[in-house]
């Protein structure tokens, strides 16, 4: 069991995968993996890893990517 809103979790994963596809251009691979972990203070957790073999995040924007409303897309909101 995972404590979370299934629709919001789905939206997170769809957005991660779509963004990875767009960043990689033609070709590339996306890898999804899951495992069970333990962390304080939450106890048992599900660990979901999403990785790809795209170009990566430029160092100049690395610290900005978790800020709300930050985007590198012309039509983006930074929240999708």
Short mmCIF file of C-alpha atoms in Angstrom, two decimals:
data_model
loop_
_atom_site.label_atom_id
_atom_site.label_comp_id
_atom_site.label_asym_id
_atom_site.label_seq_id
_atom_site.Cartn_x
_atom_site.Cartn_y
_atom_site.Cartn_z
CA UNK A 1 0.00 0.00 0.00
CA UNK A 2 1.16 3.49 -0.85
CA UNK A 3 -0.33 6.47 0.96
CA UNK A 4 -0.97 8.96 -1.85
CA UNK A 5 -3.47 10.21 -4.37
CA UNK A 6 -3.38 7.80 -7.33
CA UNK A 7 -4.25 10.52 -9.86
CA UNK A 8 -1.54 12.88 -8.61
CA UNK A 9 1.03 10.07 -8.58
CA UNK A 10 0.02 9.16 -12.13
CA UNK A 11 0.43 12.80 -13.19
CA UNK A 12 3.92 12.96 -11.66
CA UNK A 13 5.09 9.84 -13.50
CA UNK A 14 3.51 10.85 -16.82
CA UNK A 15 5.16 14.27 -16.62
CA UNK A 16 8.57 12.81 -15.74
CA UNK A 17 8.39 10.37 -18.65
CA UNK A 18 7.11 12.95 -21.15
CA UNK A 19 9.81 15.43 -20.10
CA UNK A 20 12.49 12.75 -20.43
CA UNK A 21 11.24 11.84 -23.91
CA UNK A 22 11.25 15.47 -25.00
CA UNK A 23 14.74 16.07 -23.61
CA UNK A 24 16.20 12.97 -25.30
CA UNK A 25 14.86 13.76 -28.75
CA UNK A 26 15.03 10.79 -31.12
CA UNK A 27 16.08 7.54 -29.49
CA UNK A 28 17.18 6.89 -25.96
CA UNK A 29 15.97 4.77 -23.09
CA UNK A 30 13.96 5.46 -19.95
CA UNK A 31 14.32 3.10 -17.01
CA UNK A 32 11.75 2.82 -14.20
CA UNK A 33 12.53 0.82 -11.10
CA UNK A 34 10.98 0.39 -7.69
CA UNK A 35 12.13 -0.96 -4.38
CA UNK A 36 11.09 -0.93 -0.78
CA UNK A 37 13.16 1.11 1.64
CA UNK A 38 13.19 2.33 5.22
CA UNK A 39 13.72 5.94 6.25
CA UNK A 40 13.37 7.95 9.43
CA UNK A 41 10.84 9.11 10.50
CA UNK A 42 8.50 7.59 7.90
CA UNK A 43 9.44 3.93 8.27
CA UNK A 44 8.77 1.76 5.22
CA UNK A 45 8.72 3.66 1.93
CA UNK A 46 8.39 2.92 -1.76
CA UNK A 47 11.38 4.17 -3.75
CA UNK A 48 10.63 4.87 -7.41
CA UNK A 49 13.58 5.71 -9.67
CA UNK A 50 13.22 7.22 -13.13
CA UNK A 51 16.38 7.52 -15.20
CA UNK A 52 17.24 8.04 -18.85
CA UNK A 53 20.28 8.27 -21.07
CA UNK A 54 19.51 11.77 -22.32
CA UNK A 55 21.80 14.78 -22.17
CA UNK A 56 21.12 15.53 -18.50
CA UNK A 57 20.33 18.82 -16.81
CA UNK A 58 22.69 21.70 -17.60
CA UNK A 59 24.68 22.71 -14.53
CA UNK A 60 23.56 26.34 -14.90
CA UNK A 61 19.92 25.43 -14.11
CA UNK A 62 20.45 22.44 -11.82
CA UNK A 63 19.50 24.28 -8.64
CA UNK A 64 16.41 25.88 -10.20
CA UNK A 65 14.58 22.77 -11.36
CA UNK A 66 12.73 22.22 -8.08
CA UNK A 67 11.45 25.79 -7.86
CA UNK A 68 7.73 26.18 -8.61
CA UNK A 69 7.02 27.86 -11.96
CA UNK A 70 10.56 27.30 -13.29
CA UNK A 71 10.54 26.00 -16.85
CA UNK A 72 12.77 25.94 -19.90
CA UNK A 73 9.79 25.46 -22.22
CA UNK A 74 8.26 28.37 -24.15
CA UNK A 75 4.70 27.25 -23.34
CA UNK A 76 5.42 25.72 -19.93
CA UNK A 77 4.17 26.67 -16.48
CA UNK A 78 6.78 24.82 -14.46
CA UNK A 79 4.02 22.96 -12.65
CA UNK A 80 3.12 20.19 -15.09
#
